Amino acid sequence: MSKYWSDITKKIDPYIPGEQPKDKKYIKLNTNENPYPPSEQVIKAIQNAANENLKLYPDPTSERLRDTIADYYSLKKEQVFIGNGSDEILAFSFIGFFNPNEPILIPDITYSFYKVYSNLFNIKYNLISLNNDLSLPIDKFFIPNGGIIFPNPNAPTGRYVPLEFIEEVLNKNKDKVVIVDEAYIDFGGESSVKLIDKYENLLVIQTLSKSRSLAGLRVGFALGQEHLITGLDRIKNSVNSYTTDTLALFGAIEAIKDEEYFQETRRKIIDTRNRVSEELKSIGFNVIDSKTNFVFISHPYIKAEDIFNRLKEKNVLVRYFNQPRIDNFLRVSIGNDEEMNYFIKVIEDIVK
Amino acid sequence: MSKYWSDITKKIDPYIPGEQPKDKKYIKLNTNENPYPPSEQVIKAIQNAANENLKLYPDPTSERLRDTIADYYSLKKEQVFIGNGSDEILAFSFIGFFNPNEPILIPDITYSFYKVYSNLFNIKYNLISLNNDLSLPIDKFFIPNGGIIFPNPNAPTGRYVPLEFIEEVLNKNKDKVVIVDEAYIDFGGESSVKLIDKYENLLVIQTLSKSRSLAGLRVGFALGQEHLITGLDRIKNSVNSYTTDTLALFGAIEAIKDEEYFQETRRKIIDTRNRVSEELKSIGFNVIDSKTNFVFISHPYIKAEDIFNRLKEKNVLVRYFNQPRIDNFLRVSIGNDEEMNYFIKVIEDIVK
């Protein structure tokens, strides 16, 4: 701790991303990256954009990318906000829509960055305790609050709620912004995007990091009615006029446009996930029904932490969260078939 | 204004970057972009990095780029912080080192984003009035404060203060962080980097946008003692684990490494600036002595706003700030010789 740090810097508890070890080559099933490469069109677009125009600032309002996403989702450009990964957009949303003294609602088991944002911007929160089966309890979202945020599907549980659930939350909280973080929606869920024109309090956040195989490019987007997008713009323009670089903007356009490749790769991941889920069940694991590119699993007799360590010895990296209620679970990203076959073989040996 | 906006969103007054018009082709001398393309090595590195690894998250701690910058400035890697442009680092610094109720010191005429950050994070500030010649008044930095920030050279004046000035400010404010924003330092000033080991309260911020011709890539960096860098890391890891994408990281390394090209292009810009300054003086302009890639000029008889409009009619875009004390000045970025010859011809006609 330094005397030069602000009070906030002293007090916050920053997020810790999944490890990116450099000591040896792992089968990396710990950060929900996509095992398939980005579309060839993306690579080409970036290579073409790597030219002398990099001397100029990027388009600060990302017009072409917003047009592309708006077309894709049948929205207006004014309903689209572009950010440096969905994490940045989440941060902007916390400061943009939530007030310090009106506690927001966050599931107790969820993406742990939400608490970090709350602490950074001094926003109070109430934790909504998940049901015993780790599903979201709808009635607990009907209490007074300063805003609501949850992922759908939830992370790290992988559980999905249907649009009727979302609509009920929106209807019961008409004066507050409800943020649905859809980082994993493309792996089998139905997006809330279609509710945007009906609900002025809905903000949907998505990312190109997972389903578009572009974690390295840092592009996320938010979708909502124009007044919410304008609010995000105000925050962005008070932090950094140009958050997304020229290369990322050009690459992202092609990622959205290459629908065929997107459908093919997400289908493969869904198929692999379903197969791996069945195989894990057959060797005794509890596997929560997942609509994401990961599975959340526990074993009735062997501790998750032990399995984590033994997998790591065998060069397989998964994610273990040492926190109440889920400290006997492992989150396993869905790799390609070869990687998952090796994973199954190793974990089968461990629980045998 | 939306009822869904937070109190902060309602109250802030976002930054407005220089216009990027699309109606016709301008000679763009309004956003201090570099007229020369980035180094060829940068382009090649980006094209090579556009590969399947974009499916993976970037290195969250930017190890190789930090090593490269540390080597360049004879610092340790732990003294280097990487961000998505220097603007993002400035934003992180405000929340990281300044407290709401301890007013910081900001020059009254300076980079207008500083006030925006203060408002966003609710940090009080006192404006330090520049001297009549628009130089920084050192004694006004000796009053109690919660931190200090100024650019060196200052923007949009272009005025530079020598290291003795910086040292005196650092010595008189040993308990507070002094941020020196060196966005333009490579165009003729001496960097404060050499003071870092002596002053634990000094944070230096630089960018690749101007002198490295990479405004489109969004890379900035901060240099300071390790405890300050750790503070910035805490803020970054509470906002976005990966602020700089893989392509930017690879490109930036080469930009720092290609010293020959860097020296050649910055020399050309300095030479052009000096020539243009003399030519402007010879046709009656007051030209503030500049150590940047722009000149700040006024004319004794013709209003700056009129000159601005007449330049625009002739397809030359410069920056006019409609604010007290400088509303009779124009900021003119230094383009290449051809662009500046045209600019001189046009402005000569205007004042004739």
XYZ file of C-alpha atoms in Angstrom:
704
model
C 0.000 0.000 0.000
C 1.277 3.463 -0.904
C 0.457 6.755 0.778
C 0.008 8.180 -2.706
C -2.948 5.940 -3.507
C -6.415 7.455 -3.360
C -8.835 6.119 -0.756
C -10.547 4.104 -3.484
C -7.292 2.542 -4.676
C -6.531 1.473 -1.115
C -9.942 -0.062 -0.595
C -10.703 -1.906 -3.844
C -10.239 -5.607 -4.391
C -9.376 -5.929 -8.097
C -10.583 -8.762 -10.325
C -8.202 -11.636 -10.952
C -8.546 -13.148 -14.428
C -7.926 -16.849 -15.057
C -4.224 -17.604 -15.066
C -2.266 -17.413 -18.314
C 0.725 -19.534 -17.326
C 3.906 -19.416 -19.335
C 5.809 -22.193 -17.534
C 4.604 -24.938 -19.888
C 2.044 -25.739 -22.546
C -1.385 -26.431 -21.067
C -4.689 -27.477 -22.489
C -6.309 -24.218 -21.486
C -9.857 -24.797 -20.363
C -9.816 -21.994 -17.791
C -10.745 -18.696 -19.486
C -13.654 -19.664 -21.775
C -11.726 -18.843 -24.901
C -13.038 -20.288 -28.154
C -10.984 -23.237 -29.444
C -11.610 -22.279 -33.065
C -9.743 -19.509 -34.869
C -11.504 -16.305 -35.893
C -13.079 -16.157 -39.337
C -10.593 -15.850 -42.204
C -12.445 -12.690 -43.255
C -11.529 -11.105 -39.927
C -7.845 -11.885 -40.358
C -7.830 -10.453 -43.882
C -9.667 -7.299 -42.853
C -7.162 -6.651 -40.071
C -4.194 -7.242 -42.356
C -5.659 -4.763 -44.837
C -6.341 -2.217 -42.128
C -2.732 -2.403 -40.962
C -1.685 0.481 -43.180
C -0.618 4.096 -43.010
C -4.031 5.215 -41.788
C -3.033 3.994 -38.337
C -1.491 7.443 -37.990
C -5.045 8.800 -37.757
C -7.423 8.444 -34.821
C -10.060 5.724 -35.165
C -13.620 6.729 -35.928
C -14.670 7.870 -32.422
C -18.281 6.823 -32.979
C -17.546 3.491 -34.716
C -20.172 4.211 -37.365
C -19.581 1.264 -39.671
C -19.380 -1.340 -36.926
C -22.513 0.055 -35.279
C -24.312 -0.076 -38.643
C -23.241 -3.690 -39.075
C -24.413 -4.764 -35.627
C -27.646 -2.768 -35.956
C -28.394 -4.532 -39.243
C -27.599 -7.911 -37.741
C -30.072 -7.408 -34.889
C -32.634 -5.289 -36.798
C -31.977 -2.306 -34.558
C -31.037 1.290 -35.282
C -27.418 2.410 -35.137
C -28.410 4.704 -32.275
C -29.249 1.588 -30.238
C -25.695 0.253 -30.421
C -22.689 1.162 -28.256
C -19.177 -0.178 -28.942
C -16.581 -0.754 -26.231
C -13.160 -2.169 -25.494
C -14.518 -5.589 -24.547
C -17.749 -6.088 -22.630
C -15.890 -5.513 -19.357
C -15.297 -1.884 -20.215
C -18.968 -1.490 -21.124
C -19.979 -3.065 -17.830
C -17.757 -0.592 -15.983
C -19.259 2.325 -17.928
C -22.757 1.001 -17.196
C -22.164 0.880 -13.451
C -21.076 4.513 -13.316
C -23.595 5.473 -15.993
C -26.809 4.011 -14.581
C -26.302 3.209 -10.908
C -26.102 5.632 -7.983
C -23.928 5.131 -4.872
C -26.690 5.087 -2.302
C -29.303 2.995 -4.067
C -28.215 -0.635 -3.678
C -28.269 -2.614 -6.880
C -29.103 -6.320 -7.064
C -26.416 -8.827 -8.016
C -26.652 -12.637 -7.766
C -24.428 -14.007 -5.005
C -22.836 -16.415 -7.444
C -22.071 -14.685 -10.695
C -19.379 -12.927 -12.686
C -17.179 -11.617 -9.912
C -16.329 -8.401 -11.736
C -19.748 -6.946 -10.764
C -18.703 -6.579 -7.146
C -15.406 -5.073 -8.257
C -17.196 -2.366 -10.275
C -19.500 -1.658 -7.355
C -16.544 -1.162 -5.059
C -14.651 0.967 -7.556
C -17.567 3.354 -8.026
C -18.729 3.116 -4.423
C -22.122 1.664 -5.405
C -23.898 -0.338 -2.715
C -25.288 -3.739 -3.635
C -27.473 -6.461 -2.235
C -26.598 -10.028 -3.095
C -29.452 -12.186 -4.351
C -28.891 -15.705 -3.127
C -29.259 -18.296 -5.882
C -31.565 -21.242 -5.263
C -29.948 -24.461 -4.084
C -29.790 -25.747 -7.650
C -27.916 -22.512 -8.519
C -30.846 -21.150 -10.535
C -31.880 -17.489 -10.335
C -34.775 -16.887 -7.866
C -37.111 -14.533 -9.694
C -39.086 -13.240 -6.694
C -35.948 -11.884 -5.064
C -35.652 -9.353 -7.898
C -38.917 -7.702 -6.882
C -37.528 -5.767 -3.912
C -36.674 -2.046 -4.104
C -33.322 -1.496 -5.787
C -31.138 0.960 -7.677
C -30.706 -1.294 -10.694
C -30.188 -4.947 -11.541
C -27.458 -6.871 -13.299
C -27.065 -10.551 -14.053
C -25.595 -12.614 -16.851
C -27.808 -14.811 -18.975
C -26.674 -17.537 -19.067
C -25.189 -16.983 -15.633
C -21.478 -17.504 -15.056
C -19.867 -19.580 -13.742
C -22.940 -21.778 -13.349
C -23.886 -21.857 -17.053
C -27.590 -21.732 -16.156
C -29.937 -19.921 -18.523
C -33.256 -18.213 -17.829
C -35.907 -17.860 -20.569
C -37.140 -14.528 -21.868
C -40.320 -14.719 -19.738
C -38.098 -14.504 -16.680
C -36.312 -11.439 -18.060
C -39.626 -9.792 -18.974
C -40.993 -10.283 -15.496
C -37.883 -8.681 -13.984
C -38.172 -5.796 -16.452
C -41.860 -5.275 -15.702
C -41.376 -5.307 -11.945
C -38.518 -2.774 -12.145
C -39.710 -0.291 -14.706
C -37.882 2.668 -13.169
C -34.500 0.986 -12.949
C -32.016 -0.162 -15.538
C -31.829 -3.944 -15.853
C -28.579 -5.086 -17.439
C -28.511 -8.521 -19.021
C -24.925 -9.578 -19.638
C -25.113 -11.928 -22.602
C -21.444 -12.848 -22.922
C -22.437 -16.475 -23.488
C -25.835 -16.131 -25.149
C -24.720 -17.462 -28.531
C -24.165 -20.962 -27.164
C -27.803 -21.954 -27.058
C -29.811 -19.261 -25.297
C -32.303 -16.820 -26.748
C -31.137 -13.204 -26.673
C -33.128 -10.492 -24.898
C -32.356 -8.214 -27.833
C -35.883 -8.752 -29.129
C -37.242 -7.126 -25.947
C -35.387 -3.855 -26.475
C -38.118 -2.000 -28.328
C -40.635 -2.985 -25.657
C -38.616 -2.131 -22.533
C -36.907 1.213 -22.121
C -35.075 -0.078 -19.025
C -33.281 -2.989 -20.722
C -29.590 -2.904 -21.576
C -28.115 -5.993 -23.252
C -24.339 -6.434 -23.337
C -22.538 -8.850 -25.643
C -18.948 -9.574 -26.596
C -16.969 -10.868 -29.567
C -14.519 -12.583 -27.218
C -16.290 -15.912 -26.890
C -18.634 -16.871 -29.720
C -16.684 -14.910 -32.352
C -13.256 -16.236 -31.267
C -11.873 -12.751 -30.735
C -10.794 -12.483 -27.102
C -7.540 -10.938 -28.341
C -9.281 -8.114 -30.205
C -11.213 -6.533 -27.295
C -14.585 -5.687 -28.747
C -17.892 -5.731 -26.924
C -21.174 -3.968 -27.553
C -24.272 -2.855 -25.723
C -27.764 -2.768 -27.158
C -30.672 -0.792 -25.782
C -32.958 2.120 -26.432
C -31.286 5.287 -27.599
C -31.433 7.113 -24.253
C -29.389 4.351 -22.593
C -26.841 4.321 -25.413
C -26.523 8.106 -25.137
C -25.859 7.672 -21.410
C -23.031 5.229 -22.148
C -21.648 7.645 -24.750
C -21.503 10.367 -22.125
C -19.427 8.182 -19.844
C -17.146 6.972 -22.647
C -16.549 10.539 -23.771
C -15.579 11.426 -20.223
C -12.954 8.659 -20.098
C -11.450 8.082 -23.534
C -12.699 9.399 -26.886
C -11.367 6.397 -28.771
C -11.660 3.133 -26.844
C -11.613 0.751 -29.807
C -8.711 0.872 -32.214
C -8.934 0.965 -35.993
C -7.859 -2.661 -36.428
C -10.432 -3.938 -33.966
C -13.176 -1.952 -35.666
C -12.396 -3.419 -39.090
C -11.992 -6.948 -37.745
C -15.210 -6.821 -35.750
C -17.279 -5.831 -38.788
C -16.207 -8.992 -40.608
C -16.779 -11.158 -37.540
C -20.418 -10.090 -37.474
C -20.760 -10.477 -41.230
C -19.374 -14.001 -41.514
C -22.591 -15.656 -40.352
C -21.806 -19.029 -41.884
C -18.561 -19.462 -39.962
C -20.193 -18.210 -36.775
C -23.001 -20.760 -37.043
C -20.583 -23.565 -37.835
C -18.237 -22.930 -34.909
C -20.876 -22.274 -32.316
C -22.684 -25.421 -33.409
C -19.487 -27.425 -32.947
C -18.999 -26.020 -29.453
C -22.599 -26.748 -28.481
C -22.287 -30.316 -29.765
C -19.013 -30.868 -27.933
C -20.467 -29.390 -24.746
C -23.470 -31.667 -24.891
C -21.332 -34.726 -25.499
C -18.844 -33.837 -22.757
C -21.704 -33.166 -20.326
C -23.074 -36.657 -20.936
C -19.672 -38.269 -20.585
C -19.008 -36.434 -17.319
C -22.368 -37.559 -15.973
C -21.616 -41.124 -16.961
C -18.461 -41.111 -14.815
C -20.300 -39.760 -11.789
C -20.138 -35.955 -12.075
C -22.949 -33.568 -11.368
C -23.126 -31.355 -14.436
C -25.273 -28.251 -14.381
C -27.273 -27.882 -17.553
C -25.205 -25.393 -19.563
C -26.090 -22.994 -22.342
C -22.533 -21.621 -22.484
C -19.122 -22.649 -23.778
C -18.238 -24.142 -20.412
C -19.617 -26.667 -17.964
C -19.832 -26.266 -14.199
C -19.268 -29.584 -12.521
C -18.856 -31.203 -9.137
C -18.130 -34.700 -7.961
C -19.966 -36.312 -5.059
C -16.833 -37.751 -3.404
C -13.717 -36.042 -4.691
C -13.024 -32.423 -3.823
C -12.990 -29.960 -6.695
C -9.716 -28.465 -5.538
C -8.049 -31.882 -5.633
C -9.376 -32.540 -9.114
C -8.173 -29.079 -10.175
C -4.661 -29.807 -8.938
C -4.502 -33.246 -10.455
C -5.729 -31.942 -13.803
C -3.053 -29.267 -13.689
C -0.382 -31.901 -13.088
C -1.602 -33.499 -16.295
C -1.351 -30.156 -18.150
C -5.056 -29.421 -18.113
C -6.019 -26.025 -16.743
C -9.591 -25.449 -15.554
C -11.020 -22.780 -13.244
C -11.515 -23.300 -9.533
C -13.219 -20.594 -7.450
C -12.333 -20.729 -3.795
C -15.528 -19.070 -2.595
C -18.552 -20.091 -0.518
C -21.228 -22.296 -2.119
C -19.172 -23.099 -5.228
C -15.882 -24.228 -3.720
C -16.656 -27.784 -4.700
C -17.220 -26.944 -8.370
C -14.957 -26.627 -11.376
C -15.638 -24.519 -14.422
C -14.385 -26.249 -17.550
C -14.263 -24.339 -20.846
C -15.254 -26.302 -23.933
C -12.225 -26.828 -26.139
C -12.120 -28.680 -29.432
C -12.906 -32.397 -29.569
C -9.304 -33.483 -29.288
C -8.737 -31.351 -26.202
C -11.946 -32.537 -24.578
C -11.149 -36.184 -25.303
C -7.861 -35.765 -23.475
C -9.620 -33.944 -20.651
C -12.193 -36.728 -20.293
C -9.479 -39.369 -20.300
C -7.513 -37.587 -17.574
C -10.494 -36.762 -15.364
C -11.791 -40.314 -15.735
C -8.501 -41.568 -14.314
C -8.723 -39.084 -11.444
C -12.181 -40.170 -10.300
C -11.730 -43.838 -11.013
C -31.610 13.602 -20.401
C -33.006 10.226 -19.289
C -34.455 9.339 -15.904
C -32.363 6.179 -16.094
C -29.062 8.045 -16.067
C -27.082 8.122 -12.829
C -26.579 11.478 -11.129
C -23.054 11.559 -12.521
C -24.206 10.899 -16.076
C -26.667 13.747 -15.808
C -24.075 16.154 -14.474
C -20.954 15.503 -16.549
C -19.863 17.563 -19.498
C -18.075 15.089 -21.805
C -14.990 15.899 -23.831
C -15.473 16.773 -27.487
C -12.616 15.622 -29.707
C -11.584 17.575 -32.806
C -14.049 17.011 -35.628
C -13.482 14.157 -38.071
C -15.647 15.418 -40.938
C -16.720 13.088 -43.706
C -18.397 15.653 -45.976
C -15.260 16.299 -48.013
C -11.525 15.841 -48.056
C -9.746 18.280 -45.756
C -6.151 19.010 -44.955
C -6.588 17.891 -41.365
C -4.526 20.079 -39.077
C -6.983 19.835 -36.179
C -6.227 16.713 -34.091
C -2.419 16.721 -33.873
C -2.085 13.518 -35.820
C 1.317 12.741 -37.297
C 1.517 13.319 -41.077
C 3.953 10.445 -41.526
C 2.899 6.791 -41.601
C 3.888 4.418 -38.783
C 7.141 2.497 -39.125
C 7.038 -0.343 -41.650
C 8.121 -2.673 -38.851
C 4.914 -1.840 -36.993
C 2.747 -2.666 -39.993
C 4.524 -5.993 -40.504
C 4.271 -6.938 -36.842
C 0.533 -6.276 -36.834
C -0.002 -8.256 -40.023
C 1.883 -11.185 -38.495
C -0.063 -10.938 -35.248
C -3.354 -11.110 -37.157
C -3.576 -14.863 -36.808
C -5.518 -17.549 -35.009
C -4.143 -16.509 -31.627
C -6.659 -13.667 -31.641
C -9.020 -16.266 -30.185
C -6.968 -16.015 -26.965
C -6.987 -13.125 -24.513
C -4.058 -10.701 -24.799
C -1.303 -10.859 -22.230
C -3.067 -9.023 -19.369
C 0.202 -7.614 -18.036
C 1.732 -6.675 -21.420
C 5.074 -8.150 -20.384
C 6.956 -7.821 -23.675
C 5.853 -4.267 -24.388
C 6.674 -3.220 -20.822
C 10.124 -4.823 -21.161
C 10.678 -2.941 -24.416
C 9.692 0.437 -22.974
C 11.639 -0.203 -19.769
C 14.761 -0.951 -21.815
C 14.235 2.148 -23.930
C 14.095 4.424 -20.881
C 16.516 2.440 -18.660
C 13.772 1.671 -16.173
C 12.483 -1.566 -14.680
C 9.442 -3.303 -16.137
C 7.711 -2.697 -12.799
C 7.953 1.041 -13.513
C 5.889 0.807 -16.702
C 2.102 0.722 -17.081
C 0.377 0.173 -20.446
C -3.031 1.596 -21.334
C -5.546 2.064 -24.132
C -4.155 5.451 -25.132
C -2.874 7.998 -22.656
C -6.435 9.230 -22.093
C -7.391 5.987 -20.418
C -4.286 6.191 -18.232
C -5.153 9.763 -17.276
C -8.644 8.615 -16.278
C -7.188 5.765 -14.201
C -4.727 8.200 -12.590
C -7.471 10.583 -11.500
C -9.399 7.852 -9.718
C -6.175 6.157 -8.601
C -4.314 9.027 -6.977
C -6.741 11.888 -6.313
C -9.447 12.097 -3.633
C -12.803 13.853 -4.047
C -12.409 16.394 -1.273
C -8.799 17.434 -1.782
C -8.761 19.884 -4.698
C -6.144 19.139 -7.304
C -4.340 21.814 -9.295
C -4.948 22.130 -13.044
C -3.826 25.002 -15.307
C -6.762 27.122 -16.469
C -5.671 26.703 -20.064
C -4.686 23.111 -20.727
C -5.908 19.784 -22.064
C -9.622 20.081 -21.437
C -10.031 16.399 -20.577
C -8.596 17.043 -17.075
C -11.727 18.883 -15.988
C -13.854 16.144 -17.521
C -12.094 13.471 -15.445
C -12.462 15.592 -12.317
C -16.189 15.903 -12.894
C -16.614 12.225 -13.709
C -14.917 11.117 -10.507
C -16.247 14.009 -8.452
C -12.772 15.348 -7.707
C -12.568 19.025 -6.807
C -9.994 21.174 -8.564
C -8.497 24.642 -8.432
C -7.552 26.259 -11.704
C -4.079 27.759 -11.862
C -4.211 30.829 -14.034
C -1.451 30.898 -16.644
C 0.699 34.009 -16.908
C -0.283 36.534 -19.572
C 2.207 35.020 -21.999
C 0.464 31.659 -21.381
C 3.439 30.249 -19.480
C 2.974 28.146 -16.311
C 3.352 30.212 -13.085
C 5.485 28.065 -10.797
C 4.667 29.741 -7.483
C 0.976 28.997 -7.877
C 1.791 25.277 -7.560
C 3.034 25.770 -4.005
C -0.404 26.010 -2.362
C -1.991 23.062 -0.511
C -3.505 20.578 -2.949
C -4.621 16.986 -3.466
C -2.374 16.426 -6.466
C -1.148 18.230 -9.566
C -1.453 17.577 -13.262
C -0.200 19.496 -16.258
C 1.099 18.634 -19.699
C 4.670 19.405 -20.641
C 4.713 20.888 -23.203
C 1.321 22.343 -22.340
C -1.572 21.979 -24.755
C -2.947 23.811 -26.626
C -0.328 26.494 -25.973
C 2.688 24.394 -26.970
C 4.752 25.978 -24.193
C 7.421 23.849 -22.515
C 8.891 24.095 -19.010
C 12.408 22.817 -18.265
C 13.155 20.027 -15.800
C 14.160 22.484 -13.076
C 10.577 23.703 -13.051
C 9.253 20.156 -12.703
C 11.745 19.410 -9.926
C 10.691 22.441 -7.959
C 7.021 21.435 -8.229
C 7.923 17.889 -7.148
C 9.963 19.113 -4.192
C 7.275 21.485 -2.956
C 4.588 18.772 -3.163
C 6.339 15.719 -1.806
C 3.188 14.155 -0.374
C 1.097 14.472 -3.508
C 1.263 12.822 -6.892
C 2.435 15.162 -9.647
C 1.415 13.934 -13.088
C 3.360 15.235 -16.063
C 1.466 14.500 -19.256
C 4.149 14.206 -21.919
C 1.951 13.556 -24.949
C 4.092 15.979 -26.975
C 7.490 15.631 -25.290
C 9.184 13.985 -28.275
C 8.954 17.142 -30.385
C 11.807 18.955 -28.722
C 11.377 18.858 -24.942
C 13.371 16.933 -22.371
C 11.414 14.162 -20.667
C 10.956 14.045 -16.896
C 11.565 10.309 -17.073
C 15.087 10.856 -15.746
C 13.608 12.240 -12.508
C 11.621 9.098 -11.723
C 14.198 7.405 -9.542
C 14.643 10.581 -7.510
C 10.966 11.469 -6.940
C 8.507 8.945 -5.627
C 5.627 11.352 -6.355
C 6.257 11.701 -10.103
C 4.100 9.989 -12.713
C 4.990 10.578 -16.371
C 2.447 9.716 -19.062
C 3.280 9.315 -22.737
C 1.502 8.119 -25.862
C 2.315 6.465 -29.171
C -0.429 8.487 -30.886
C 1.610 11.524 -31.848
C 5.351 10.997 -32.173
C 5.021 7.323 -33.183
C 2.259 7.956 -35.772
C -0.102 5.490 -34.079
C -3.231 7.401 -33.084
C -5.264 4.557 -34.604
C -3.675 1.899 -32.407
C -4.570 3.291 -28.953
C -1.453 2.752 -26.882
C -0.188 4.952 -24.098
C 2.069 4.285 -21.140
C 2.832 5.643 -17.705
C 6.243 5.661 -16.054
C 6.880 6.044 -12.359
C 8.092 4.306 -9.252
C 6.685 0.849 -8.699
C 4.160 1.865 -6.014
C 2.460 4.254 -8.443
C 2.378 1.664 -11.215
C 0.863 -0.858 -8.787
C -1.804 1.714 -7.969
C -2.670 2.076 -11.646
C -2.757 -1.713 -11.977
C -5.300 -1.901 -9.178
C -7.589 0.521 -11.000
C -7.139 -1.168 -14.373
C -7.907 -4.555 -12.867
C -11.087 -3.100 -11.424
C -12.253 -1.879 -14.843
C -11.022 -4.202 -17.582
C -8.402 -6.956 -17.309
C -7.314 -6.550 -20.913
C -7.337 -2.940 -22.076
C -4.829 -3.276 -24.910
C -5.471 -5.800 -27.652
C -2.973 -8.306 -28.999
C -2.406 -6.418 -32.265
C -1.699 -3.145 -30.481
C 0.763 -4.839 -28.146
C 2.768 -6.328 -31.018
C 2.668 -3.119 -33.051
C 3.714 -0.938 -30.141
C 6.813 -3.017 -29.439
C 8.094 -2.363 -32.951
C 7.232 1.325 -32.777
C 9.511 1.700 -29.763
C 12.230 -0.421 -31.352
C 12.438 1.425 -34.677
C 14.514 4.271 -33.286
C 15.894 5.354 -36.652
C 12.473 5.961 -38.168
C 11.292 7.697 -35.000
C 14.241 10.097 -35.061
C 13.817 10.792 -38.754
C 10.084 11.609 -38.588
C 10.177 13.674 -35.431
C 13.093 15.651 -36.840
C 11.077 16.378 -39.984
C 8.130 17.587 -37.917
C 10.332 19.796 -35.751
C 11.952 21.314 -38.840
C 8.598 21.943 -40.500
C 7.222 23.464 -37.301
C 10.151 25.831 -36.990
C 9.891 26.898 -40.621
C 6.112 27.358 -40.442
C 6.463 29.361 -37.211
C 8.854 31.767 -38.917
C 6.637 32.094 -41.973
C 3.587 32.800 -39.819
C 5.499 35.458 -37.915
C 6.620 37.048 -41.176
C 2.997 37.528 -42.247
C 2.036 39.132 -38.953
C 0.988 36.283 -36.641
C 1.891 35.948 -33.002
C 3.282 32.426 -32.674
C 3.879 30.960 -29.247
C 7.212 29.186 -29.076
C 6.236 25.542 -29.542
C 7.899 22.290 -28.524
C 5.037 20.207 -29.917
C 3.676 19.062 -33.273
C 1.353 22.061 -33.423
C 1.568 25.838 -33.223
C -0.743 28.120 -31.280
C -1.224 31.348 -33.149
C -3.162 34.586 -33.064
C -3.404 37.565 -35.346
C -3.410 41.149 -34.098
C -6.294 42.309 -36.331
C -8.246 39.354 -37.664
C -10.362 37.236 -35.351
C -9.306 33.634 -34.914
C -12.838 32.400 -35.482
C -12.970 34.186 -38.829
C -9.644 32.733 -39.880
C -10.867 29.296 -38.778
C -13.978 29.586 -40.943
C -12.125 30.907 -43.939
C -9.524 28.128 -43.680
C -12.332 25.591 -43.557
C -13.847 27.047 -46.716
C -10.498 26.370 -48.345
C -10.496 22.770 -47.052
C -8.044 23.353 -44.223
C -9.212 22.199 -40.802
C -7.538 23.647 -37.695
C -8.739 23.767 -34.082
C -10.543 26.737 -32.588
C -11.400 26.744 -28.870
C -14.282 28.998 -28.006
C -13.198 29.594 -24.408
C -12.016 32.577 -22.354
C -8.442 33.809 -22.802
C -7.746 31.681 -25.887
C -10.732 32.510 -28.077
C -8.517 34.529 -30.347
C -6.069 31.687 -30.961
C -5.914 28.813 -33.401
C -4.142 25.525 -32.842
C -2.585 24.286 -36.055
C -1.184 20.757 -36.212
C 2.040 20.341 -38.167
C 1.395 18.332 -41.310
C 3.926 17.411 -43.969
C 5.664 20.110 -45.996
C 3.193 19.986 -48.859
C 0.224 20.382 -46.516
C 1.869 23.231 -44.646
C 2.814 25.029 -47.850
C -0.816 24.969 -48.891
C -1.861 26.112 -45.410
C 0.589 29.023 -45.507
C -0.590 30.052 -48.970
C -4.231 30.053 -47.880
C -3.711 31.817 -44.554
C -1.497 34.408 -46.265
C -4.406 35.241 -48.569
C -6.742 35.494 -45.598
C -4.644 38.018 -43.673
C -3.462 39.967 -46.714
